[in-house]
C-alpha cells in the first residue's frame, strides 16, 4: 500500500462486537478510516462508531447489511468504497457458529453456515477486487484452527472453515500481484455467548490442551490482522494460527 495510514480505509465485517470490534479498533489506531459492518448488532456498532469518532472525527462509519442476502453483497461493497472514497482492505470476520451433529443436519443449517462463513467472503472479496486493485489492497479472512482439525459435532461449521482456508489460498493465487490475501486462524480466544456449548469443565479441558495454558484475547487476533494487512508486503496465501500453540498439541 502506497498511501499513508491516515488515508487508508478498511472494511471489517461483523465488526460491532467481540473479535470484530478489536480488529476495528486496532486498524483505526493506525490512523486509518474504518467501516463497521453489522447486521443485528446495530446498537453495538453505534457505540463503537461514537467511540472511534470521538477519538478522531469522521473516521468511522457504519454499514448495516445481511451477508446472507447474496444479491446485496456487491452493493454493500460499493457503498463501503463510497464512504471515504476507496477501499484498501477487507477483513472477512463475520461468522456463524453452532453445532450440527450427524443426524441433525438439515438444508437450512447448510445454507446458513455456508452462506455466512464461505459464500459471503467469496462474493464480498470478488466485489472488492476492482477497488483493491486500484489501491494495492489486501484481504484477510478470519478462519479457525478447526479448519485443519475438525471440531466434533460441528460438522458443517468445520467444513465451511476448511473451505475458507482453501478460498484464501486460491484467491491469493488469482489476485496477485496487485492484491494480497491471507488468513488468521484463532484458537480459544473468547467463549461463545451464553456458554451453552462450552461449560466450565469443557473450558478447563481446552485450556489444558493449550501449550501456553490460557485463552487468548481478541487483541491477539487484531494484532495478527494488522500485521498481515499493513506490515507484511511479501506475504500472501498464508494462514497464521493464533492459538497459543493448541494446533500443534491436538
PDB file of C-alpha atoms in Angstrom:
ATOM      1  CA  UNK A   1       0.000   0.000   0.000  1.00  0.00           C
ATOM      2  CA  UNK A   2       1.471   3.307  -1.062  1.00  0.00           C
ATOM      3  CA  UNK A   3      -0.825   5.653   0.866  1.00  0.00           C
ATOM      4  CA  UNK A   4      -0.157   6.775   4.413  1.00  0.00           C
ATOM      5  CA  UNK A   5      -2.199   5.065   7.124  1.00  0.00           C
ATOM      6  CA  UNK A   6      -4.243   8.244   7.561  1.00  0.00           C
ATOM      7  CA  UNK A   7      -5.573   7.807   4.014  1.00  0.00           C
ATOM      8  CA  UNK A   8      -6.361   4.099   4.240  1.00  0.00           C
ATOM      9  CA  UNK A   9      -9.864   2.671   4.518  1.00  0.00           C
ATOM     10  CA  UNK A  10     -10.688  -0.765   5.912  1.00  0.00           C
ATOM     11  CA  UNK A  11     -13.992  -2.632   5.928  1.00  0.00           C
ATOM     12  CA  UNK A  12     -14.441  -5.182   8.712  1.00  0.00           C
ATOM     13  CA  UNK A  13     -17.472  -7.468   8.589  1.00  0.00           C
ATOM     14  CA  UNK A  14     -19.105  -8.430  11.860  1.00  0.00           C
ATOM     15  CA  UNK A  15     -17.237  -5.507  13.372  1.00  0.00           C
ATOM     16  CA  UNK A  16     -19.564  -4.349  16.131  1.00  0.00           C
ATOM     17  CA  UNK A  17     -18.629  -6.842  18.856  1.00  0.00           C
ATOM     18  CA  UNK A  18     -16.033  -9.240  20.202  1.00  0.00           C
ATOM     19  CA  UNK A  19     -13.114 -10.013  17.851  1.00  0.00           C
ATOM     20  CA  UNK A  20     -14.502  -7.823  15.075  1.00  0.00           C
ATOM     21  CA  UNK A  21     -14.575  -4.774  17.336  1.00  0.00           C
ATOM     22  CA  UNK A  22     -10.983  -5.428  18.456  1.00  0.00           C
ATOM     23  CA  UNK A  23      -9.851  -5.658  14.837  1.00  0.00           C
ATOM     24  CA  UNK A  24     -11.650  -2.430  14.029  1.00  0.00           C
ATOM     25  CA  UNK A  25     -10.128  -0.567  16.978  1.00  0.00           C
ATOM     26  CA  UNK A  26      -6.641  -1.819  16.124  1.00  0.00           C
ATOM     27  CA  UNK A  27      -6.850  -0.765  12.478  1.00  0.00           C
ATOM     28  CA  UNK A  28      -8.360   2.574  13.465  1.00  0.00           C
ATOM     29  CA  UNK A  29      -5.496   3.173  15.899  1.00  0.00           C
ATOM     30  CA  UNK A  30      -3.054   3.154  12.964  1.00  0.00           C
ATOM     31  CA  UNK A  31      -4.727   6.316  11.677  1.00  0.00           C
ATOM     32  CA  UNK A  32      -6.887   4.580   9.095  1.00  0.00           C
ATOM     33  CA  UNK A  33     -10.570   5.091   8.433  1.00  0.00           C
ATOM     34  CA  UNK A  34     -12.798   2.136   9.274  1.00  0.00           C
ATOM     35  CA  UNK A  35     -16.171   0.921   8.114  1.00  0.00           C
ATOM     36  CA  UNK A  36     -18.012  -1.046  10.777  1.00  0.00           C
ATOM     37  CA  UNK A  37     -20.232  -3.674   9.190  1.00  0.00           C
ATOM     38  CA  UNK A  38     -23.044  -5.095  11.290  1.00  0.00           C
ATOM     39  CA  UNK A  39     -26.319  -6.895  10.783  1.00  0.00           C
ATOM     40  CA  UNK A  40     -28.290  -7.347  14.021  1.00  0.00           C
ATOM     41  CA  UNK A  41     -25.791  -5.619  16.335  1.00  0.00           C
ATOM     42  CA  UNK A  42     -26.591  -2.044  15.338  1.00  0.00           C
ATOM     43  CA  UNK A  43     -26.617  -0.738  18.907  1.00  0.00           C
ATOM     44  CA  UNK A  44     -23.101  -2.077  19.497  1.00  0.00           C
ATOM     45  CA  UNK A  45     -21.977  -0.654  16.162  1.00  0.00           C
ATOM     46  CA  UNK A  46     -23.318   2.773  17.122  1.00  0.00           C
ATOM     47  CA  UNK A  47     -21.394   2.674  20.415  1.00  0.00           C
ATOM     48  CA  UNK A  48     -18.168   1.662  18.667  1.00  0.00           C
ATOM     49  CA  UNK A  49     -18.553   4.322  15.979  1.00  0.00           C
ATOM     50  CA  UNK A  50     -19.126   7.035  18.588  1.00  0.00           C
ATOM     51  CA  UNK A  51     -16.013   5.878  20.463  1.00  0.00           C
ATOM     52  CA  UNK A  52     -13.819   5.967  17.369  1.00  0.00           C
ATOM     53  CA  UNK A  53     -15.215   9.226  16.019  1.00  0.00           C
ATOM     54  CA  UNK A  54     -14.714  10.820  19.419  1.00  0.00           C
ATOM     55  CA  UNK A  55     -11.038   9.878  19.223  1.00  0.00           C
ATOM     56  CA  UNK A  56     -10.759  11.081  15.619  1.00  0.00           C
ATOM     57  CA  UNK A  57     -13.733  12.851  14.000  1.00  0.00           C
ATOM     58  CA  UNK A  58     -15.237  11.466  10.802  1.00  0.00           C
ATOM     59  CA  UNK A  59     -13.013   8.386  10.765  1.00  0.00           C
ATOM     60  CA  UNK A  60     -15.556   5.608  11.350  1.00  0.00           C
ATOM     61  CA  UNK A  61     -18.779   4.778   9.562  1.00  0.00           C
ATOM     62  CA  UNK A  62     -21.407   2.055   9.937  1.00  0.00           C
ATOM     63  CA  UNK A  63     -22.614  -0.201   7.151  1.00  0.00           C
ATOM     64  CA  UNK A  64     -25.552  -2.457   8.019  1.00  0.00           C
ATOM     65  CA  UNK A  65     -26.479  -5.456   5.912  1.00  0.00           C
ATOM     66  CA  UNK A  66     -27.366  -9.153   5.938  1.00  0.00           C
ATOM     67  CA  UNK A  67     -24.472 -11.158   4.482  1.00  0.00           C
ATOM     68  CA  UNK A  68     -26.854 -13.982   3.615  1.00  0.00           C
ATOM     69  CA  UNK A  69     -28.553 -11.653   1.131  1.00  0.00           C
ATOM     70  CA  UNK A  70     -26.333 -12.640  -1.784  1.00  0.00           C
ATOM     71  CA  UNK A  71     -27.779 -10.143  -4.241  1.00  0.00           C
ATOM     72  CA  UNK A  72     -26.954  -7.257  -1.893  1.00  0.00           C
ATOM     73  CA  UNK A  73     -23.268  -8.076  -1.364  1.00  0.00           C
ATOM     74  CA  UNK A  74     -21.867  -6.171  -4.347  1.00  0.00           C
ATOM     75  CA  UNK A  75     -23.929  -3.146  -3.363  1.00  0.00           C
ATOM     76  CA  UNK A  76     -22.595  -3.394   0.173  1.00  0.00           C
ATOM     77  CA  UNK A  77     -19.011  -3.214  -1.127  1.00  0.00           C
ATOM     78  CA  UNK A  78     -19.879  -0.340  -3.458  1.00  0.00           C
ATOM     79  CA  UNK A  79     -21.395   1.569  -0.537  1.00  0.00           C
ATOM     80  CA  UNK A  80     -18.333   0.865   1.586  1.00  0.00           C
ATOM     81  CA  UNK A  81     -15.990   2.191  -1.112  1.00  0.00           C
ATOM     82  CA  UNK A  82     -18.039   5.353  -1.483  1.00  0.00           C
ATOM     83  CA  UNK A  83     -17.843   6.376   2.195  1.00  0.00           C
ATOM     84  CA  UNK A  84     -14.216   7.533   2.246  1.00  0.00           C
ATOM     85  CA  UNK A  85     -13.508   7.431  -1.478  1.00  0.00           C
ATOM     86  CA  UNK A  86     -11.967   3.996  -1.866  1.00  0.00           C
ATOM     87  CA  UNK A  87     -11.109   0.722  -0.170  1.00  0.00           C
ATOM     88  CA  UNK A  88      -7.694  -0.529   0.929  1.00  0.00           C
ATOM     89  CA  UNK A  89      -8.562  -3.621   2.905  1.00  0.00           C
ATOM     90  CA  UNK A  90     -11.351  -6.108   3.558  1.00  0.00           C
ATOM     91  CA  UNK A  91     -11.462  -8.230   6.712  1.00  0.00           C
ATOM     92  CA  UNK A  92     -13.943 -11.094   6.364  1.00  0.00           C
ATOM     93  CA  UNK A  93     -14.568 -11.592  10.065  1.00  0.00           C
ATOM     94  CA  UNK A  94     -18.331 -12.198  10.306  1.00  0.00           C
ATOM     95  CA  UNK A  95     -19.103 -15.826  11.060  1.00  0.00           C
ATOM     96  CA  UNK A  96     -21.867 -18.135  12.267  1.00  0.00           C
ATOM     97  CA  UNK A  97     -21.058 -20.873  14.786  1.00  0.00           C
ATOM     98  CA  UNK A  98     -23.243 -23.649  16.152  1.00  0.00           C
ATOM     99  CA  UNK A  99     -23.194 -27.431  16.452  1.00  0.00           C
ATOM    100  CA  UNK A 100     -24.560 -29.693  13.702  1.00  0.00           C
ATOM    101  CA  UNK A 101     -24.069 -33.318  14.811  1.00  0.00           C
ATOM    102  CA  UNK A 102     -24.627 -36.002  12.206  1.00  0.00           C
ATOM    103  CA  UNK A 103     -28.295 -36.955  12.187  1.00  0.00           C
ATOM    104  CA  UNK A 104     -29.466 -33.437  12.956  1.00  0.00           C
ATOM    105  CA  UNK A 105     -28.192 -31.542   9.903  1.00  0.00           C
ATOM    106  CA  UNK A 106     -30.764 -30.062   7.559  1.00  0.00           C
ATOM    107  CA  UNK A 107     -30.552 -27.871   4.482  1.00  0.00           C
ATOM    108  CA  UNK A 108     -31.204 -24.721   6.496  1.00  0.00           C
ATOM    109  CA  UNK A 109     -28.119 -25.434   8.626  1.00  0.00           C
ATOM    110  CA  UNK A 110     -26.071 -25.951   5.491  1.00  0.00           C
ATOM    111  CA  UNK A 111     -27.328 -22.803   3.781  1.00  0.00           C
ATOM    112  CA  UNK A 112     -26.861 -20.591   6.830  1.00  0.00           C
ATOM    113  CA  UNK A 113     -23.363 -21.779   7.750  1.00  0.00           C
ATOM    114  CA  UNK A 114     -22.051 -21.995   4.193  1.00  0.00           C
ATOM    115  CA  UNK A 115     -23.651 -18.650   3.394  1.00  0.00           C
ATOM    116  CA  UNK A 116     -22.140 -16.754   6.309  1.00  0.00           C
ATOM    117  CA  UNK A 117     -18.758 -18.463   6.539  1.00  0.00           C
ATOM    118  CA  UNK A 118     -17.823 -19.166   2.925  1.00  0.00           C
ATOM    119  CA  UNK A 119     -20.220 -17.750   0.334  1.00  0.00           C
ATOM    120  CA  UNK A 120     -20.259 -14.221   1.754  1.00  0.00           C
ATOM    121  CA  UNK A 121     -16.438 -13.945   1.998  1.00  0.00           C
ATOM    122  CA  UNK A 122     -16.121 -15.140  -1.600  1.00  0.00           C
ATOM    123  CA  UNK A 123     -18.618 -12.716  -3.090  1.00  0.00           C
ATOM    124  CA  UNK A 124     -17.572  -9.786  -0.911  1.00  0.00           C
ATOM    125  CA  UNK A 125     -13.977 -10.379  -1.976  1.00  0.00           C
ATOM    126  CA  UNK A 126     -14.958 -10.626  -5.632  1.00  0.00           C
ATOM    127  CA  UNK A 127     -16.897  -7.361  -5.417  1.00  0.00           C
ATOM    128  CA  UNK A 128     -13.970  -5.665  -3.673  1.00  0.00           C
ATOM    129  CA  UNK A 129     -11.392  -6.651  -6.299  1.00  0.00           C
ATOM    130  CA  UNK A 130     -11.750  -3.570  -8.554  1.00  0.00           C
ATOM    131  CA  UNK A 131     -11.324  -1.240  -5.580  1.00  0.00           C
ATOM    132  CA  UNK A 132      -8.448  -3.172  -4.031  1.00  0.00           C
ATOM    133  CA  UNK A 133      -6.579  -3.354  -7.335  1.00  0.00           C
ATOM    134  CA  UNK A 134      -6.608   0.429  -7.508  1.00  0.00           C
ATOM    135  CA  UNK A 135      -5.051   0.734  -4.070  1.00  0.00           C
ATOM    136  CA  UNK A 136      -2.811  -2.335  -3.960  1.00  0.00           C
ATOM    137  CA  UNK A 137      -5.016  -3.517  -1.142  1.00  0.00           C
ATOM    138  CA  UNK A 138      -5.355  -6.673   0.890  1.00  0.00           C
ATOM    139  CA  UNK A 139      -7.891  -9.219   2.140  1.00  0.00           C
ATOM    140  CA  UNK A 140      -7.674 -11.016   5.471  1.00  0.00           C
ATOM    141  CA  UNK A 141     -10.068 -13.875   6.233  1.00  0.00           C
ATOM    142  CA  UNK A 142     -10.742 -14.969   9.810  1.00  0.00           C
ATOM    143  CA  UNK A 143     -10.701 -18.750   9.678  1.00  0.00           C
ATOM    144  CA  UNK A 144     -10.376 -21.180  12.628  1.00  0.00           C
ATOM    145  CA  UNK A 145      -7.870 -23.805  13.732  1.00  0.00           C
ATOM    146  CA  UNK A 146     -10.713 -26.294  13.255  1.00  0.00           C
ATOM    147  CA  UNK A 147     -10.421 -25.779   9.524  1.00  0.00           C
ATOM    148  CA  UNK A 148      -7.476 -28.185   9.787  1.00  0.00           C
ATOM    149  CA  UNK A 149      -8.645 -30.298  12.735  1.00  0.00           C
ATOM    150  CA  UNK A 150     -12.453 -30.583  12.722  1.00  0.00           C
ATOM    151  CA  UNK A 151     -14.385 -29.889  15.904  1.00  0.00           C
ATOM    152  CA  UNK A 152     -16.558 -32.837  16.949  1.00  0.00           C
ATOM    153  CA  UNK A 153     -20.287 -32.295  16.362  1.00  0.00           C
ATOM    154  CA  UNK A 154     -19.569 -29.126  14.340  1.00  0.00           C
ATOM    155  CA  UNK A 155     -19.593 -30.907  11.001  1.00  0.00           C
ATOM    156  CA  UNK A 156     -20.866 -28.109   8.783  1.00  0.00           C
ATOM    157  CA  UNK A 157     -19.025 -25.306  10.610  1.00  0.00           C
ATOM    158  CA  UNK A 158     -15.715 -27.172  10.327  1.00  0.00           C
ATOM    159  CA  UNK A 159     -16.317 -27.784   6.633  1.00  0.00           C
ATOM    160  CA  UNK A 160     -17.082 -24.119   5.981  1.00  0.00           C
ATOM    161  CA  UNK A 161     -13.876 -23.005   7.677  1.00  0.00           C
ATOM    162  CA  UNK A 162     -11.867 -25.584   5.732  1.00  0.00           C
ATOM    163  CA  UNK A 163     -13.439 -24.118   2.622  1.00  0.00           C
ATOM    164  CA  UNK A 164     -12.488 -20.613   3.696  1.00  0.00           C
ATOM    165  CA  UNK A 165      -8.882 -21.711   4.172  1.00  0.00           C
ATOM    166  CA  UNK A 166      -8.889 -23.094   0.633  1.00  0.00           C
ATOM    167  CA  UNK A 167     -10.547 -19.954  -0.673  1.00  0.00           C
ATOM    168  CA  UNK A 168      -7.854 -17.822   0.964  1.00  0.00           C
ATOM    169  CA  UNK A 169      -5.061 -19.662  -0.832  1.00  0.00           C
ATOM    170  CA  UNK A 170      -6.957 -19.740  -4.116  1.00  0.00           C
ATOM    171  CA  UNK A 171      -7.701 -16.011  -4.043  1.00  0.00           C
ATOM    172  CA  UNK A 172      -4.051 -15.260  -3.274  1.00  0.00           C
ATOM    173  CA  UNK A 173      -3.125 -17.112  -6.456  1.00  0.00           C
ATOM    174  CA  UNK A 174      -5.841 -15.455  -8.516  1.00  0.00           C
ATOM    175  CA  UNK A 175      -5.428 -11.872  -7.308  1.00  0.00           C
ATOM    176  CA  UNK A 176      -1.667 -11.430  -7.135  1.00  0.00           C
ATOM    177  CA  UNK A 177       0.374  -9.408  -7.712  1.00  0.00           C
ATOM    178  CA  UNK A 178      -1.911  -6.442  -7.023  1.00  0.00           C
ATOM    179  CA  UNK A 179      -3.861  -7.871  -4.066  1.00  0.00           C
ATOM    180  CA  UNK A 180      -2.550  -9.949  -1.175  1.00  0.00           C
ATOM    181  CA  UNK A 181      -4.877 -12.456   0.525  1.00  0.00           C
ATOM    182  CA  UNK A 182      -4.124 -14.080   3.877  1.00  0.00           C
ATOM    183  CA  UNK A 183      -5.934 -15.637   6.810  1.00  0.00           C
ATOM    184  CA  UNK A 184      -5.830 -15.712  10.593  1.00  0.00           C
ATOM    185  CA  UNK A 185      -6.928 -18.885  12.402  1.00  0.00           C
ATOM    186  CA  UNK A 186      -7.953 -18.223  16.015  1.00  0.00           C
ATOM    187  CA  UNK A 187      -7.860 -20.889  18.671  1.00  0.00           C
ATOM    188  CA  UNK A 188      -9.542 -20.404  22.054  1.00  0.00           C
ATOM    189  CA  UNK A 189      -9.945 -16.631  22.235  1.00  0.00           C
ATOM    190  CA  UNK A 190     -13.253 -15.787  23.874  1.00  0.00           C
ATOM    191  CA  UNK A 191     -16.026 -18.277  24.538  1.00  0.00           C
ATOM    192  CA  UNK A 192     -19.283 -18.197  22.548  1.00  0.00           C
ATOM    193  CA  UNK A 193     -22.085 -16.101  24.018  1.00  0.00           C
ATOM    194  CA  UNK A 194     -24.238 -17.958  26.508  1.00  0.00           C
ATOM    195  CA  UNK A 195     -21.679 -20.638  27.355  1.00  0.00           C
ATOM    196  CA  UNK A 196     -24.058 -23.486  26.447  1.00  0.00           C
ATOM    197  CA  UNK A 197     -21.562 -25.289  24.195  1.00  0.00           C
ATOM    198  CA  UNK A 198     -18.594 -24.663  26.480  1.00  0.00           C
ATOM    199  CA  UNK A 199     -19.434 -25.294  30.161  1.00  0.00           C
ATOM    200  CA  UNK A 200     -16.777 -24.671  32.791  1.00  0.00           C
ATOM    201  CA  UNK A 201     -15.408 -28.221  32.686  1.00  0.00           C
ATOM    202  CA  UNK A 202     -15.019 -28.158  28.899  1.00  0.00           C
ATOM    203  CA  UNK A 203     -13.333 -24.771  29.015  1.00  0.00           C
ATOM    204  CA  UNK A 204     -10.816 -26.077  31.563  1.00  0.00           C
ATOM    205  CA  UNK A 205     -10.123 -29.131  29.386  1.00  0.00           C
ATOM    206  CA  UNK A 206      -9.471 -26.951  26.332  1.00  0.00           C
ATOM    207  CA  UNK A 207      -7.150 -24.627  28.233  1.00  0.00           C
ATOM    208  CA  UNK A 208      -5.115 -27.641  29.375  1.00  0.00           C
ATOM    209  CA  UNK A 209      -4.583 -28.547  25.701  1.00  0.00           C
ATOM    210  CA  UNK A 210      -3.037 -25.145  25.009  1.00  0.00           C
ATOM    211  CA  UNK A 211       0.759 -25.068  25.480  1.00  0.00           C
ATOM    212  CA  UNK A 212       0.514 -21.503  26.821  1.00  0.00           C
ATOM    213  CA  UNK A 213      -2.171 -22.702  29.304  1.00  0.00           C
ATOM    214  CA  UNK A 214      -4.510 -19.775  28.777  1.00  0.00           C
ATOM    215  CA  UNK A 215      -7.031 -18.437  26.299  1.00  0.00           C
ATOM    216  CA  UNK A 216      -6.122 -15.581  24.032  1.00  0.00           C
ATOM    217  CA  UNK A 217      -7.644 -12.136  23.755  1.00  0.00           C
ATOM    218  CA  UNK A 218      -9.438 -10.518  20.815  1.00  0.00           C
ATOM    219  CA  UNK A 219      -6.480  -8.135  20.589  1.00  0.00           C
ATOM    220  CA  UNK A 220      -4.240 -11.103  19.723  1.00  0.00           C
ATOM    221  CA  UNK A 221      -6.283 -11.702  16.588  1.00  0.00           C
ATOM    222  CA  UNK A 222      -6.433  -7.981  15.844  1.00  0.00           C
ATOM    223  CA  UNK A 223      -2.646  -7.704  16.022  1.00  0.00           C
ATOM    224  CA  UNK A 224      -2.253 -10.559  13.555  1.00  0.00           C
ATOM    225  CA  UNK A 225      -4.722  -8.907  11.170  1.00  0.00           C
ATOM    226  CA  UNK A 226      -2.844  -5.619  11.402  1.00  0.00           C
ATOM    227  CA  UNK A 227       0.440  -7.382  10.675  1.00  0.00           C
ATOM    228  CA  UNK A 228      -0.913  -9.145   7.590  1.00  0.00           C
ATOM    229  CA  UNK A 229      -2.749  -6.062   6.359  1.00  0.00           C
ATOM    230  CA  UNK A 230      -0.047  -3.419   6.894  1.00  0.00           C
ATOM    231  CA  UNK A 231       3.316  -4.933   7.782  1.00  0.00           C
ATOM    232  CA  UNK A 232       3.717  -7.979   5.542  1.00  0.00           C
ATOM    233  CA  UNK A 233       4.097  -6.772   1.938  1.00  0.00           C
ATOM    234  CA  UNK A 234       5.747 -10.023   0.807  1.00  0.00           C
ATOM    235  CA  UNK A 235       3.245 -12.366   2.497  1.00  0.00           C
ATOM    236  CA  UNK A 236       0.279 -13.796   0.621  1.00  0.00           C
ATOM    237  CA  UNK A 237      -1.615 -17.078   0.626  1.00  0.00           C
ATOM    238  CA  UNK A 238      -0.675 -17.736   4.256  1.00  0.00           C
ATOM    239  CA  UNK A 239      -2.823 -18.669   7.247  1.00  0.00           C
ATOM    240  CA  UNK A 240      -1.474 -17.632  10.632  1.00  0.00           C
ATOM    241  CA  UNK A 241      -2.658 -19.664  13.617  1.00  0.00           C
ATOM    242  CA  UNK A 242      -3.135 -17.521  16.720  1.00  0.00           C
ATOM    243  CA  UNK A 243      -3.969 -20.229  19.212  1.00  0.00           C
ATOM    244  CA  UNK A 244      -1.358 -20.396  21.968  1.00  0.00           C
ATOM    245  CA  UNK A 245       0.091 -23.456  20.243  1.00  0.00           C
ATOM    246  CA  UNK A 246      -3.098 -25.522  20.524  1.00  0.00           C
ATOM    247  CA  UNK A 247      -2.968 -26.638  16.909  1.00  0.00           C
ATOM    248  CA  UNK A 248       0.315 -28.473  17.425  1.00  0.00           C
ATOM    249  CA  UNK A 249      -0.946 -30.084  20.636  1.00  0.00           C
ATOM    250  CA  UNK A 250      -4.213 -31.538  19.301  1.00  0.00           C
TER     251      UNK A 250
END
